[in-house]
C-alpha atoms as a printed R data frame, in Angstrom:
   type eleno elety resid chain resno       x       y      z
1  ATOM     1    CA   UNK     A     1 -69.672 -10.828 10.496
2  ATOM     2    CA   UNK     A     2 -72.413  -9.495 12.702
3  ATOM     3    CA   UNK     A     3 -74.838  -6.606 12.658
4  ATOM     4    CA   UNK     A     4 -73.620  -3.560 14.570
5  ATOM     5    CA   UNK     A     5 -76.826  -3.146 16.587
6  ATOM     6    CA   UNK     A     6 -76.842  -6.812 17.628
7  ATOM     7    CA   UNK     A     7 -73.220  -6.656 18.726
8  ATOM     8    CA   UNK     A     8 -73.836  -3.496 20.799
9  ATOM     9    CA   UNK     A     9 -76.741  -5.281 22.487
10 ATOM    10    CA   UNK     A    10 -74.794  -8.523 23.042
11 ATOM    11    CA   UNK     A    11 -71.806  -6.585 24.439
12 ATOM    12    CA   UNK     A    12 -74.188  -4.822 26.851
13 ATOM    13    CA   UNK     A    13 -73.568  -1.278 25.687
14 ATOM    14    CA   UNK     A    14 -77.370  -0.891 25.414
15 ATOM    15    CA   UNK     A    15 -80.170  -2.515 27.387
16 ATOM    16    CA   UNK     A    16 -82.252  -3.311 24.303
17 ATOM    17    CA   UNK     A    17 -81.543  -3.799 20.634
18 ATOM    18    CA   UNK     A    18 -83.978  -0.966 19.866
19 ATOM    19    CA   UNK     A    19 -81.856   1.430 21.954
20 ATOM    20    CA   UNK     A    20 -78.744   0.205 20.132
21 ATOM    21    CA   UNK     A    21 -80.442   0.872 16.785
22 ATOM    22    CA   UNK     A    22 -81.455   4.365 17.934
23 ATOM    23    CA   UNK     A    23 -77.879   5.180 18.994
24 ATOM    24    CA   UNK     A    24 -76.512   4.121 15.602
25 ATOM    25    CA   UNK     A    25 -79.215   5.992 13.683
26 ATOM    26    CA   UNK     A    26 -78.574   9.138 15.765
27 ATOM    27    CA   UNK     A    27 -74.905   9.073 14.735
28 ATOM    28    CA   UNK     A    28 -73.461   8.279 18.173
29 ATOM    29    CA   UNK     A    29 -71.396   5.363 16.827
30 ATOM    30    CA   UNK     A    30 -68.303   5.426 14.613
31 ATOM    31    CA   UNK     A    31 -66.790   2.362 12.989
32 ATOM    32    CA   UNK     A    32 -63.069   2.574 12.201
33 ATOM    33    CA   UNK     A    33 -63.276   6.377 12.390
34 ATOM    34    CA   UNK     A    34 -66.293   6.738 10.093
35 ATOM    35    CA   UNK     A    35 -69.790   7.631 11.185
36 ATOM    36    CA   UNK     A    36 -72.258   4.795 10.727
37 ATOM    37    CA   UNK     A    37 -75.985   5.474 10.489
38 ATOM    38    CA   UNK     A    38 -77.264   2.013  9.515
39 ATOM    39    CA   UNK     A    39 -77.881  -0.380 12.435
40 ATOM    40    CA   UNK     A    40 -77.380  -3.373 10.128
41 ATOM    41    CA   UNK     A    41 -73.824  -2.404  9.176
42 ATOM    42    CA   UNK     A    42 -71.539  -5.454  9.363
43 ATOM    43    CA   UNK     A    43 -68.711  -5.572 11.895
44 ATOM    44    CA   UNK     A    44 -65.918  -8.088 12.460
45 ATOM    45    CA   UNK     A    45 -63.229  -8.762 15.058
46 ATOM    46    CA   UNK     A    46 -60.514  -6.118 14.879
47 ATOM    47    CA   UNK     A    47 -62.884  -3.237 14.106
48 ATOM    48    CA   UNK     A    48 -62.596  -0.106 16.257
49 ATOM    49    CA   UNK     A    49 -65.845   1.396 17.569
50 ATOM    50    CA   UNK     A    50 -66.159   4.891 19.008
51 ATOM    51    CA   UNK     A    51 -69.270   5.149 21.152
52 ATOM    52    CA   UNK     A    52 -70.758   8.396 22.403
53 ATOM    53    CA   UNK     A    53 -72.831   8.121 25.566
54 ATOM    54    CA   UNK     A    54 -73.801  11.465 27.023
55 ATOM    55    CA   UNK     A    55 -70.610  13.435 27.687
56 ATOM    56    CA   UNK     A    56 -68.513  10.245 27.584
57 ATOM    57    CA   UNK     A    57 -66.696   8.880 24.562
58 ATOM    58    CA   UNK     A    58 -65.559   5.274 24.666
59 ATOM    59    CA   UNK     A    59 -63.235   3.653 22.106
60 ATOM    60    CA   UNK     A    60 -63.254  -0.146 21.963
61 ATOM    61    CA   UNK     A    61 -61.767  -2.855 19.748
62 ATOM    62    CA   UNK     A    62 -64.078  -5.716 18.775
63 ATOM    63    CA   UNK     A    63 -62.433  -8.972 19.876
64 ATOM    64    CA   UNK     A    64 -65.233 -11.451 19.206
65 ATOM    65    CA   UNK     A    65 -68.810 -11.806 18.024
66 ATOM    66    CA   UNK     A    66 -71.619 -13.427 19.994
67 ATOM    67    CA   UNK     A    67 -74.618 -15.501 18.988
68 ATOM    68    CA   UNK     A    68 -76.714 -14.211 21.881
69 ATOM    69    CA   UNK     A    69 -76.619 -11.871 24.860
70 ATOM    70    CA   UNK     A    70 -74.791 -13.451 27.784
71 ATOM    71    CA   UNK     A    71 -73.707 -12.399 31.243
72 ATOM    72    CA   UNK     A    72 -71.754  -9.213 31.895
73 ATOM    73    CA   UNK     A    73 -68.578 -11.288 32.243
74 ATOM    74    CA   UNK     A    74 -69.148 -12.891 28.838
75 ATOM    75    CA   UNK     A    75 -69.914  -9.488 27.315
76 ATOM    76    CA   UNK     A    76 -66.583  -8.058 28.504
77 ATOM    77    CA   UNK     A    77 -64.765 -10.742 26.504
78 ATOM    78    CA   UNK     A    78 -66.237  -9.337 23.285
79 ATOM    79    CA   UNK     A    79 -64.178  -6.115 23.380
80 ATOM    80    CA   UNK     A    80 -61.224  -4.284 24.869
81 ATOM    81    CA   UNK     A    81 -61.086  -0.604 25.733
82 ATOM    82    CA   UNK     A    82 -58.575   1.224 23.550
83 ATOM    83    CA   UNK     A    83 -58.586   4.691 25.154
């Protein structure tokens, strides 16, 4: 299990962990169809995340967790786009 904000940062959806926390707190992230407002919410492989970024909505499946932020290539291995 990993914190949602850390995973979003490690998967390179946000440039900083603070921005990832702000996105979660603002309600722009859904976990398995439910709105999440706590950045420390636990996630695991197999979870479905719906991410709102501006006018875009991105749905991804968590494939793996990471210990630290890696390269963009490594980050892409952490998820797959569902829609």
